[in-house]
Amino acid sequence: YLDDIQHTNPELLQKFISMTDAQRRMEGVWNGRTRTYDMRGKRFAVVMAGNPYTESGERFSVPDMLANRADTYNLGDVFSGREELFALSYLENCLTANTVLAPLAGRDRADVHTLLEAAAAGRTISPDDLTHAYSAVELQEITDTLVRLRRVQDVVMKVNQTYIESASMEDAFRTEPPFQLQGSYRNMNRLAEKVLPIMTDEEIERLLDDHYRGEAQTLTSGAEANLLKLSALRGVWTDADAIRWDEIVAAFGRTQLLGGADDDPMVKVAGAVSGITEQLRRMGRSDD
């Protein structure tokens, strides 16, 4: 199993091609000595998982020879009908990243689910409802932390959904810049480790601001557009943000119409003529 393959060199992935065809062999190193792994006659699976974009915002693609031999699944499709379990996995995954919640990872799983349900419903829970003997102070800290993490979870999941929708769209059909900020378990864990039970709502929002501002700095382009889109998802953007977003979308549309900054001049001319023709056609429809 290989995770986060969008961060790997394609040459590494190409080494697995021989395991997906009739050869079933792979060259490797064990204890400093080269050897050939012969998998003929054995049943096995090679699983690779990754995101559509790298951290810099560049589109990632699996080498063709490997992609042609693979079954591809979109996480959003696989979890269709299991949205609640997927949402719960964000919280379960980040337990060990938070100092207050880390002890829960080694305790009865039923306690975790009971505490999560209580935090979601905003109700007080009795120590008698849990298998572990929690003190009143410990229980309060855990509950307060989970309540704050649910706001983080909500934002990260919205980012994840928007990221998947954007990544699945062909560039030719885009009406706004691609959304390349990620809502992965990694993002959730990095945020969770900084969440404290005493934090206010404003402090949680600042934490989200700081995290995704740092994430946007690694993008090769579109950082401003991505942060504005994120503000809209979070419901925190201002009138000034809305005006700036409209300007960015309009500029993006013009670039799309003209064929992009690096396209051949003749392609740009053809795009401009096509755009004028389309506008005249729309005007003719409105007159009718």
PDB file of C-alpha atoms in Angstrom:
ATOM      1  CA  TYR A   1       0.000   0.000   0.000  1.00  0.00           C
ATOM      2  CA  LEU A   2       1.384   3.385  -1.058  1.00  0.00           C
ATOM      3  CA  ASP A   3      -0.240   6.545   0.299  1.00  0.00           C
ATOM      4  CA  ASP A   4       0.087  10.155  -0.898  1.00  0.00           C
ATOM      5  CA  ILE A   5       1.541   9.066  -4.238  1.00  0.00           C
ATOM      6  CA  GLN A   6       1.084  12.612  -5.565  1.00  0.00           C
ATOM      7  CA  HIS A   7       4.274  13.440  -3.634  1.00  0.00           C
ATOM      8  CA  THR A   8       6.331  10.661  -5.241  1.00  0.00           C
ATOM      9  CA  ASN A   9       8.459  10.617  -8.357  1.00  0.00           C
ATOM     10  CA  PRO A  10       6.755   8.871 -11.325  1.00  0.00           C
ATOM     11  CA  GLU A  11       9.874   6.705 -11.685  1.00  0.00           C
ATOM     12  CA  LEU A  12       9.058   5.108  -8.321  1.00  0.00           C
ATOM     13  CA  LEU A  13       5.529   4.251  -9.444  1.00  0.00           C
ATOM     14  CA  GLN A  14       6.810   2.818 -12.727  1.00  0.00           C
ATOM     15  CA  LYS A  15       8.692   0.161 -10.760  1.00  0.00           C
ATOM     16  CA  PHE A  16       5.312  -1.381  -9.912  1.00  0.00           C
ATOM     17  CA  ILE A  17       4.337  -1.840 -13.567  1.00  0.00           C
ATOM     18  CA  SER A  18       6.057  -5.229 -13.736  1.00  0.00           C
ATOM     19  CA  MET A  19       3.931  -6.403 -10.787  1.00  0.00           C
ATOM     20  CA  THR A  20       0.745  -5.609 -12.675  1.00  0.00           C
ATOM     21  CA  ASP A  21       1.503  -7.572 -15.817  1.00  0.00           C
ATOM     22  CA  ALA A  22       2.524 -11.150 -16.609  1.00  0.00           C
ATOM     23  CA  GLN A  23       6.048 -10.761 -15.187  1.00  0.00           C
ATOM     24  CA  ARG A  24       4.927 -10.442 -11.566  1.00  0.00           C
ATOM     25  CA  ARG A  25       8.495  -9.530 -10.664  1.00  0.00           C
ATOM     26  CA  MET A  26      10.037  -6.511  -8.997  1.00  0.00           C
ATOM     27  CA  GLU A  27      13.616  -5.500  -8.312  1.00  0.00           C
ATOM     28  CA  GLY A  28      14.351  -4.340  -4.771  1.00  0.00           C
ATOM     29  CA  VAL A  29      16.880  -4.064  -1.972  1.00  0.00           C
ATOM     30  CA  TRP A  30      16.823  -6.001   1.290  1.00  0.00           C
ATOM     31  CA  ASN A  31      19.426  -5.468   4.029  1.00  0.00           C
ATOM     32  CA  GLY A  32      21.629  -3.582   1.598  1.00  0.00           C
ATOM     33  CA  ARG A  33      21.617  -6.315  -1.061  1.00  0.00           C
ATOM     34  CA  THR A  34      19.719  -6.282  -4.348  1.00  0.00           C
ATOM     35  CA  ARG A  35      17.234  -9.037  -4.995  1.00  0.00           C
ATOM     36  CA  THR A  36      14.371  -9.919  -7.308  1.00  0.00           C
ATOM     37  CA  TYR A  37      10.946 -10.452  -5.812  1.00  0.00           C
ATOM     38  CA  ASP A  38       9.094 -13.085  -7.830  1.00  0.00           C
ATOM     39  CA  MET A  39       5.336 -12.975  -7.161  1.00  0.00           C
ATOM     40  CA  ARG A  40       4.237 -15.475  -9.819  1.00  0.00           C
ATOM     41  CA  GLY A  41       1.675 -17.912  -8.454  1.00  0.00           C
ATOM     42  CA  LYS A  42       0.888 -15.681  -5.491  1.00  0.00           C
ATOM     43  CA  ARG A  43      -2.271 -13.656  -4.880  1.00  0.00           C
ATOM     44  CA  PHE A  44      -1.638 -10.052  -3.913  1.00  0.00           C
ATOM     45  CA  ALA A  45      -2.874  -6.514  -4.451  1.00  0.00           C
ATOM     46  CA  VAL A  46      -1.052  -3.261  -5.059  1.00  0.00           C
ATOM     47  CA  VAL A  47      -3.015  -0.315  -3.646  1.00  0.00           C
ATOM     48  CA  MET A  48      -2.087   3.299  -4.315  1.00  0.00           C
ATOM     49  CA  ALA A  49      -3.871   6.349  -2.956  1.00  0.00           C
ATOM     50  CA  GLY A  50      -3.345  10.000  -3.736  1.00  0.00           C
ATOM     51  CA  ASN A  51      -4.855  13.386  -4.484  1.00  0.00           C
ATOM     52  CA  PRO A  52      -5.490  14.908  -7.933  1.00  0.00           C
ATOM     53  CA  TYR A  53      -3.087  17.769  -7.208  1.00  0.00           C
ATOM     54  CA  THR A  54       0.330  18.079  -5.588  1.00  0.00           C
ATOM     55  CA  GLU A  55       0.882  20.553  -2.749  1.00  0.00           C
ATOM     56  CA  SER A  56       2.082  23.139  -5.293  1.00  0.00           C
ATOM     57  CA  GLY A  57      -1.253  22.915  -7.114  1.00  0.00           C
ATOM     58  CA  GLU A  58       0.060  21.041 -10.153  1.00  0.00           C
ATOM     59  CA  ARG A  59      -2.146  18.267 -11.524  1.00  0.00           C
ATOM     60  CA  PHE A  60      -0.863  14.809 -10.666  1.00  0.00           C
ATOM     61  CA  SER A  61      -1.242  11.865 -13.001  1.00  0.00           C
ATOM     62  CA  VAL A  62      -0.350   8.203 -12.625  1.00  0.00           C
ATOM     63  CA  PRO A  63       2.041   6.911 -15.348  1.00  0.00           C
ATOM     64  CA  ASP A  64      -0.048   5.710 -18.299  1.00  0.00           C
ATOM     65  CA  MET A  65       1.277   2.139 -18.339  1.00  0.00           C
ATOM     66  CA  LEU A  66       0.328   1.754 -14.683  1.00  0.00           C
ATOM     67  CA  ALA A  67      -3.009   3.552 -14.951  1.00  0.00           C
ATOM     68  CA  ASN A  68      -4.059   1.257 -17.824  1.00  0.00           C
ATOM     69  CA  ARG A  69      -3.632  -1.760 -15.553  1.00  0.00           C
ATOM     70  CA  ALA A  70      -5.459  -0.300 -12.548  1.00  0.00           C
ATOM     71  CA  ASP A  71      -9.007   0.055 -11.289  1.00  0.00           C
ATOM     72  CA  THR A  72      -9.551   3.668 -10.224  1.00  0.00           C
ATOM     73  CA  TYR A  73     -11.918   4.676  -7.443  1.00  0.00           C
ATOM     74  CA  ASN A  74     -12.923   8.129  -6.291  1.00  0.00           C
ATOM     75  CA  LEU A  75     -13.127   8.316  -2.509  1.00  0.00           C
ATOM     76  CA  GLY A  76     -16.295  10.400  -2.765  1.00  0.00           C
ATOM     77  CA  ASP A  77     -17.960   7.663  -4.838  1.00  0.00           C
ATOM     78  CA  VAL A  78     -16.758   4.829  -2.624  1.00  0.00           C
ATOM     79  CA  PHE A  79     -18.249   6.525   0.439  1.00  0.00           C
ATOM     80  CA  SER A  80     -21.555   7.320  -1.248  1.00  0.00           C
ATOM     81  CA  GLY A  81     -24.299   6.471   1.246  1.00  0.00           C
ATOM     82  CA  ARG A  82     -21.760   6.354   4.089  1.00  0.00           C
ATOM     83  CA  GLU A  83     -21.276  10.084   4.532  1.00  0.00           C
ATOM     84  CA  GLU A  84     -21.698   9.929   8.310  1.00  0.00           C
ATOM     85  CA  LEU A  85     -18.989   7.283   8.644  1.00  0.00           C
ATOM     86  CA  PHE A  86     -16.673   9.313   6.433  1.00  0.00           C
ATOM     87  CA  ALA A  87     -17.295  12.425   8.550  1.00  0.00           C
ATOM     88  CA  LEU A  88     -16.667  10.427  11.722  1.00  0.00           C
ATOM     89  CA  SER A  89     -13.360   9.165  10.352  1.00  0.00           C
ATOM     90  CA  TYR A  90     -11.972  12.712  10.363  1.00  0.00           C
ATOM     91  CA  LEU A  91     -12.454  12.915  14.126  1.00  0.00           C
ATOM     92  CA  GLU A  92     -11.324   9.349  14.832  1.00  0.00           C
ATOM     93  CA  ASN A  93      -8.164   9.895  12.812  1.00  0.00           C
ATOM     94  CA  CYS A  94      -7.097  13.031  14.642  1.00  0.00           C
ATOM     95  CA  LEU A  95      -7.463  11.760  18.226  1.00  0.00           C
ATOM     96  CA  THR A  96      -3.769  11.006  18.688  1.00  0.00           C
ATOM     97  CA  ALA A  97      -2.801  14.428  17.307  1.00  0.00           C
ATOM     98  CA  ASN A  98      -4.505  16.258  20.170  1.00  0.00           C
ATOM     99  CA  THR A  99      -3.012  16.101  23.664  1.00  0.00           C
ATOM    100  CA  VAL A 100      -6.407  16.145  25.398  1.00  0.00           C
ATOM    101  CA  LEU A 101      -7.950  13.444  23.181  1.00  0.00           C
ATOM    102  CA  ALA A 102      -4.898  11.189  22.740  1.00  0.00           C
ATOM    103  CA  PRO A 103      -5.779   8.920  25.715  1.00  0.00           C
ATOM    104  CA  LEU A 104      -9.095   8.057  24.016  1.00  0.00           C
ATOM    105  CA  ALA A 105      -7.250   6.258  21.218  1.00  0.00           C
ATOM    106  CA  GLY A 106      -6.224   3.483  23.605  1.00  0.00           C
ATOM    107  CA  ARG A 107      -9.558   3.121  25.357  1.00  0.00           C
ATOM    108  CA  ASP A 108     -12.899   1.519  24.564  1.00  0.00           C
ATOM    109  CA  ARG A 109     -14.105   2.592  21.123  1.00  0.00           C
ATOM    110  CA  ALA A 110     -17.653   2.805  22.424  1.00  0.00           C
ATOM    111  CA  ASP A 111     -16.555   5.662  24.716  1.00  0.00           C
ATOM    112  CA  VAL A 112     -15.262   7.608  21.714  1.00  0.00           C
ATOM    113  CA  HIS A 113     -18.551   7.281  19.847  1.00  0.00           C
ATOM    114  CA  THR A 114     -20.573   8.202  22.948  1.00  0.00           C
ATOM    115  CA  LEU A 115     -18.477  11.320  23.497  1.00  0.00           C
ATOM    116  CA  LEU A 116     -18.679  12.309  19.827  1.00  0.00           C
ATOM    117  CA  GLU A 117     -22.455  11.944  19.828  1.00  0.00           C
ATOM    118  CA  ALA A 118     -22.715  14.061  22.969  1.00  0.00           C
ATOM    119  CA  ALA A 119     -20.513  16.774  21.449  1.00  0.00           C
ATOM    120  CA  ALA A 120     -22.597  16.777  18.256  1.00  0.00           C
ATOM    121  CA  ALA A 121     -25.866  17.049  20.188  1.00  0.00           C
ATOM    122  CA  GLY A 122     -24.495  19.623  22.621  1.00  0.00           C
ATOM    123  CA  ARG A 123     -25.626  17.594  25.631  1.00  0.00           C
ATOM    124  CA  THR A 124     -23.930  16.816  28.915  1.00  0.00           C
ATOM    125  CA  ILE A 125     -22.782  13.261  29.442  1.00  0.00           C
ATOM    126  CA  SER A 126     -22.621  11.331  32.690  1.00  0.00           C
ATOM    127  CA  PRO A 127     -19.472   9.380  33.661  1.00  0.00           C
ATOM    128  CA  ASP A 128     -21.784   6.402  34.253  1.00  0.00           C
ATOM    129  CA  ASP A 129     -22.418   6.245  30.488  1.00  0.00           C
ATOM    130  CA  LEU A 130     -18.747   5.446  29.831  1.00  0.00           C
ATOM    131  CA  THR A 131     -16.675   2.335  30.448  1.00  0.00           C
ATOM    132  CA  HIS A 132     -13.590   4.263  31.575  1.00  0.00           C
ATOM    133  CA  ALA A 133     -13.549   6.129  34.893  1.00  0.00           C
ATOM    134  CA  TYR A 134     -13.142   9.736  33.726  1.00  0.00           C
ATOM    135  CA  SER A 135     -12.845  12.534  36.248  1.00  0.00           C
ATOM    136  CA  ALA A 136     -15.270  15.438  35.925  1.00  0.00           C
ATOM    137  CA  VAL A 137     -12.478  17.789  34.822  1.00  0.00           C
ATOM    138  CA  GLU A 138     -11.111  15.343  32.235  1.00  0.00           C
ATOM    139  CA  LEU A 139     -14.583  14.706  30.846  1.00  0.00           C
ATOM    140  CA  GLN A 140     -15.294  18.418  30.524  1.00  0.00           C
ATOM    141  CA  GLU A 141     -11.995  19.051  28.713  1.00  0.00           C
ATOM    142  CA  ILE A 142     -12.645  16.180  26.295  1.00  0.00           C
ATOM    143  CA  THR A 143     -16.170  17.384  25.532  1.00  0.00           C
ATOM    144  CA  ASP A 144     -15.075  21.003  25.030  1.00  0.00           C
ATOM    145  CA  THR A 145     -12.261  19.906  22.712  1.00  0.00           C
ATOM    146  CA  LEU A 146     -14.584  17.731  20.617  1.00  0.00           C
ATOM    147  CA  VAL A 147     -17.093  20.586  20.267  1.00  0.00           C
ATOM    148  CA  ARG A 148     -14.368  22.831  18.855  1.00  0.00           C
ATOM    149  CA  LEU A 149     -13.039  20.085  16.627  1.00  0.00           C
ATOM    150  CA  ARG A 150     -16.457  19.693  15.034  1.00  0.00           C
ATOM    151  CA  ARG A 151     -16.176  23.222  13.625  1.00  0.00           C
ATOM    152  CA  VAL A 152     -12.758  22.326  12.229  1.00  0.00           C
ATOM    153  CA  GLN A 153     -14.158  19.069  10.827  1.00  0.00           C
ATOM    154  CA  ASP A 154     -17.015  20.927   9.121  1.00  0.00           C
ATOM    155  CA  VAL A 155     -14.631  23.298   7.330  1.00  0.00           C
ATOM    156  CA  VAL A 156     -12.126  20.596   6.351  1.00  0.00           C
ATOM    157  CA  MET A 157     -14.883  18.420   4.899  1.00  0.00           C
ATOM    158  CA  LYS A 158     -16.289  21.325   2.867  1.00  0.00           C
ATOM    159  CA  VAL A 159     -12.797  21.972   1.546  1.00  0.00           C
ATOM    160  CA  ASN A 160     -12.443  18.283   0.672  1.00  0.00           C
ATOM    161  CA  GLN A 161     -15.759  18.174  -1.198  1.00  0.00           C
ATOM    162  CA  THR A 162     -15.022  21.359  -3.146  1.00  0.00           C
ATOM    163  CA  TYR A 163     -11.533  20.078  -3.947  1.00  0.00           C
ATOM    164  CA  ILE A 164     -12.923  16.812  -5.358  1.00  0.00           C
ATOM    165  CA  GLU A 165     -15.583  18.608  -7.417  1.00  0.00           C
ATOM    166  CA  SER A 166     -13.008  20.997  -8.844  1.00  0.00           C
ATOM    167  CA  ALA A 167     -10.476  18.265  -9.603  1.00  0.00           C
ATOM    168  CA  SER A 168     -13.076  16.227 -11.508  1.00  0.00           C
ATOM    169  CA  MET A 169     -13.919  19.117 -13.852  1.00  0.00           C
ATOM    170  CA  GLU A 170     -12.238  19.529 -17.233  1.00  0.00           C
ATOM    171  CA  ASP A 171     -10.251  22.772 -17.517  1.00  0.00           C
ATOM    172  CA  ALA A 172     -12.087  23.712 -20.699  1.00  0.00           C
ATOM    173  CA  PHE A 173     -15.416  23.883 -18.866  1.00  0.00           C
ATOM    174  CA  ARG A 174     -14.305  25.884 -15.836  1.00  0.00           C
ATOM    175  CA  THR A 175     -16.063  29.173 -15.057  1.00  0.00           C
ATOM    176  CA  GLU A 176     -13.818  29.998 -12.090  1.00  0.00           C
ATOM    177  CA  PRO A 177     -10.227  29.194 -11.028  1.00  0.00           C
ATOM    178  CA  PRO A 178      -9.607  25.611  -9.857  1.00  0.00           C
ATOM    179  CA  PHE A 179      -9.846  25.032  -6.120  1.00  0.00           C
ATOM    180  CA  GLN A 180      -6.639  23.377  -4.950  1.00  0.00           C
ATOM    181  CA  LEU A 181      -6.687  23.661  -1.158  1.00  0.00           C
ATOM    182  CA  GLN A 182      -7.023  20.220   0.387  1.00  0.00           C
ATOM    183  CA  GLY A 183      -9.234  18.863   3.150  1.00  0.00           C
ATOM    184  CA  SER A 184      -7.322  15.687   3.939  1.00  0.00           C
ATOM    185  CA  TYR A 185      -6.733  13.766   7.157  1.00  0.00           C
ATOM    186  CA  ARG A 186      -3.323  15.448   7.217  1.00  0.00           C
ATOM    187  CA  ASN A 187      -4.969  18.868   7.298  1.00  0.00           C
ATOM    188  CA  MET A 188      -7.355  17.729  10.014  1.00  0.00           C
ATOM    189  CA  ASN A 189      -4.506  16.362  12.140  1.00  0.00           C
ATOM    190  CA  ARG A 190      -2.417  19.511  11.808  1.00  0.00           C
ATOM    191  CA  LEU A 191      -5.341  21.605  12.950  1.00  0.00           C
ATOM    192  CA  ALA A 192      -6.381  19.203  15.717  1.00  0.00           C
ATOM    193  CA  GLU A 193      -2.984  19.319  17.398  1.00  0.00           C
ATOM    194  CA  LYS A 194      -3.466  23.061  18.001  1.00  0.00           C
ATOM    195  CA  VAL A 195      -7.046  22.927  19.308  1.00  0.00           C
ATOM    196  CA  LEU A 196      -7.449  23.538  23.035  1.00  0.00           C
ATOM    197  CA  PRO A 197     -10.618  23.131  25.126  1.00  0.00           C
ATOM    198  CA  ILE A 198     -10.476  26.778  26.260  1.00  0.00           C
ATOM    199  CA  MET A 199     -10.376  28.268  22.752  1.00  0.00           C
ATOM    200  CA  THR A 200     -13.135  30.658  21.710  1.00  0.00           C
ATOM    201  CA  ASP A 201     -14.977  30.558  18.385  1.00  0.00           C
ATOM    202  CA  GLU A 202     -12.893  33.509  17.190  1.00  0.00           C
ATOM    203  CA  GLU A 203      -9.672  31.685  18.039  1.00  0.00           C
ATOM    204  CA  ILE A 204     -10.815  28.617  16.116  1.00  0.00           C
ATOM    205  CA  GLU A 205     -11.534  30.807  13.085  1.00  0.00           C
ATOM    206  CA  ARG A 206      -8.074  32.400  13.357  1.00  0.00           C
ATOM    207  CA  LEU A 207      -6.549  28.927  13.564  1.00  0.00           C
ATOM    208  CA  LEU A 208      -8.311  27.991  10.305  1.00  0.00           C
ATOM    209  CA  ASP A 209      -7.177  31.273   8.732  1.00  0.00           C
ATOM    210  CA  ASP A 210      -3.534  30.680   9.658  1.00  0.00           C
ATOM    211  CA  HIS A 211      -3.520  27.046   8.560  1.00  0.00           C
ATOM    212  CA  TYR A 212      -4.979  27.571   5.108  1.00  0.00           C
ATOM    213  CA  ARG A 213      -3.029  30.769   4.518  1.00  0.00           C
ATOM    214  CA  GLY A 214       0.084  28.669   4.998  1.00  0.00           C
ATOM    215  CA  GLU A 215      -1.293  25.948   2.702  1.00  0.00           C
ATOM    216  CA  ALA A 216      -2.070  28.527  -0.005  1.00  0.00           C
ATOM    217  CA  GLN A 217       1.531  29.800   0.029  1.00  0.00           C
ATOM    218  CA  THR A 218       2.730  26.482  -1.410  1.00  0.00           C
ATOM    219  CA  LEU A 219       0.523  26.829  -4.495  1.00  0.00           C
ATOM    220  CA  THR A 220       2.331  27.961  -7.634  1.00  0.00           C
ATOM    221  CA  SER A 221      -0.641  30.143  -8.622  1.00  0.00           C
ATOM    222  CA  GLY A 222      -4.170  31.033  -7.573  1.00  0.00           C
ATOM    223  CA  ALA A 223      -3.492  31.503  -3.851  1.00  0.00           C
ATOM    224  CA  GLU A 224      -5.739  34.572  -3.593  1.00  0.00           C
ATOM    225  CA  ALA A 225      -8.605  32.936  -5.494  1.00  0.00           C
ATOM    226  CA  ASN A 226      -8.385  29.808  -3.362  1.00  0.00           C
ATOM    227  CA  LEU A 227      -8.471  31.753  -0.096  1.00  0.00           C
ATOM    228  CA  LEU A 228     -11.455  33.796  -1.281  1.00  0.00           C
ATOM    229  CA  LYS A 229     -13.305  30.611  -2.232  1.00  0.00           C
ATOM    230  CA  LEU A 230     -12.468  29.199   1.183  1.00  0.00           C
ATOM    231  CA  SER A 231     -13.929  32.299   2.856  1.00  0.00           C
ATOM    232  CA  ALA A 232     -17.151  31.721   0.942  1.00  0.00           C
ATOM    233  CA  LEU A 233     -17.262  28.058   2.043  1.00  0.00           C
ATOM    234  CA  ARG A 234     -16.783  29.101   5.658  1.00  0.00           C
ATOM    235  CA  GLY A 235     -19.384  31.861   5.398  1.00  0.00           C
ATOM    236  CA  VAL A 236     -16.946  34.534   6.562  1.00  0.00           C
ATOM    237  CA  TRP A 237     -16.247  36.599   3.468  1.00  0.00           C
ATOM    238  CA  THR A 238     -16.953  40.314   3.325  1.00  0.00           C
ATOM    239  CA  ASP A 239     -18.463  42.585   0.669  1.00  0.00           C
ATOM    240  CA  ALA A 240     -14.923  43.478  -0.389  1.00  0.00           C
ATOM    241  CA  ASP A 241     -14.125  39.759  -0.776  1.00  0.00           C
ATOM    242  CA  ALA A 242     -17.219  39.294  -2.963  1.00  0.00           C
ATOM    243  CA  ILE A 243     -16.235  42.209  -5.218  1.00  0.00           C
ATOM    244  CA  ARG A 244     -12.667  40.901  -5.561  1.00  0.00           C
ATOM    245  CA  TRP A 245     -13.963  37.395  -6.300  1.00  0.00           C
ATOM    246  CA  ASP A 246     -16.151  38.736  -9.125  1.00  0.00           C
ATOM    247  CA  GLU A 247     -13.087  40.497 -10.589  1.00  0.00           C
ATOM    248  CA  ILE A 248     -11.030  37.299 -10.447  1.00  0.00           C
ATOM    249  CA  VAL A 249     -13.799  35.218 -12.054  1.00  0.00           C
ATOM    250  CA  ALA A 250     -14.216  37.807 -14.835  1.00  0.00           C
ATOM    251  CA  ALA A 251     -10.459  37.833 -15.505  1.00  0.00           C
ATOM    252  CA  PHE A 252     -10.390  34.034 -15.481  1.00  0.00           C
ATOM    253  CA  GLY A 253     -13.237  33.953 -18.006  1.00  0.00           C
ATOM    254  CA  ARG A 254     -11.362  36.309 -20.336  1.00  0.00           C
ATOM    255  CA  THR A 255      -8.243  34.152 -20.100  1.00  0.00           C
ATOM    256  CA  GLN A 256     -10.279  31.019 -20.827  1.00  0.00           C
ATOM    257  CA  LEU A 257     -11.885  32.737 -23.817  1.00  0.00           C
ATOM    258  CA  LEU A 258      -8.533  33.814 -25.268  1.00  0.00           C
ATOM    259  CA  GLY A 259      -6.941  30.420 -24.799  1.00  0.00           C
ATOM    260  CA  GLY A 260      -4.567  31.084 -21.905  1.00  0.00           C
ATOM    261  CA  ALA A 261      -1.409  33.093 -21.443  1.00  0.00           C
ATOM    262  CA  ASP A 262       0.922  30.605 -23.155  1.00  0.00           C
ATOM    263  CA  ASP A 263      -1.207  29.669 -26.162  1.00  0.00           C
ATOM    264  CA  ASP A 264      -0.373  30.488 -29.762  1.00  0.00           C
ATOM    265  CA  PRO A 265      -1.416  34.049 -30.836  1.00  0.00           C
ATOM    266  CA  MET A 266      -3.585  32.612 -33.606  1.00  0.00           C
ATOM    267  CA  VAL A 267      -5.401  30.489 -31.037  1.00  0.00           C
ATOM    268  CA  LYS A 268      -6.074  33.614 -29.000  1.00  0.00           C
ATOM    269  CA  VAL A 269      -7.423  35.448 -32.057  1.00  0.00           C
ATOM    270  CA  ALA A 270      -9.685  32.518 -32.880  1.00  0.00           C
ATOM    271  CA  GLY A 271     -10.879  32.470 -29.283  1.00  0.00           C
ATOM    272  CA  ALA A 272     -11.652  36.184 -29.340  1.00  0.00           C
ATOM    273  CA  VAL A 273     -13.616  35.866 -32.590  1.00  0.00           C
ATOM    274  CA  SER A 274     -15.498  32.888 -31.162  1.00  0.00           C
ATOM    275  CA  GLY A 275     -16.342  34.918 -28.071  1.00  0.00           C
ATOM    276  CA  ILE A 276     -17.691  37.820 -30.115  1.00  0.00           C
ATOM    277  CA  THR A 277     -19.762  35.411 -32.189  1.00  0.00           C
ATOM    278  CA  GLU A 278     -21.230  33.866 -29.049  1.00  0.00           C
ATOM    279  CA  GLN A 279     -22.103  37.277 -27.615  1.00  0.00           C
ATOM    280  CA  LEU A 280     -23.814  38.309 -30.872  1.00  0.00           C
ATOM    281  CA  ARG A 281     -25.760  35.051 -30.861  1.00  0.00           C
ATOM    282  CA  ARG A 282     -26.957  35.720 -27.323  1.00  0.00           C
ATOM    283  CA  MET A 283     -27.957  39.282 -28.257  1.00  0.00           C
ATOM    284  CA  GLY A 284     -29.951  37.915 -31.177  1.00  0.00           C
ATOM    285  CA  ARG A 285     -31.784  35.523 -28.838  1.00  0.00           C
ATOM    286  CA  SER A 286     -32.621  38.354 -26.423  1.00  0.00           C
ATOM    287  CA  ASP A 287     -34.046  40.471 -29.263  1.00  0.00           C
ATOM    288  CA  ASP A 288     -36.326  37.598 -30.258  1.00  0.00           C
TER     289      ASP A 288
END
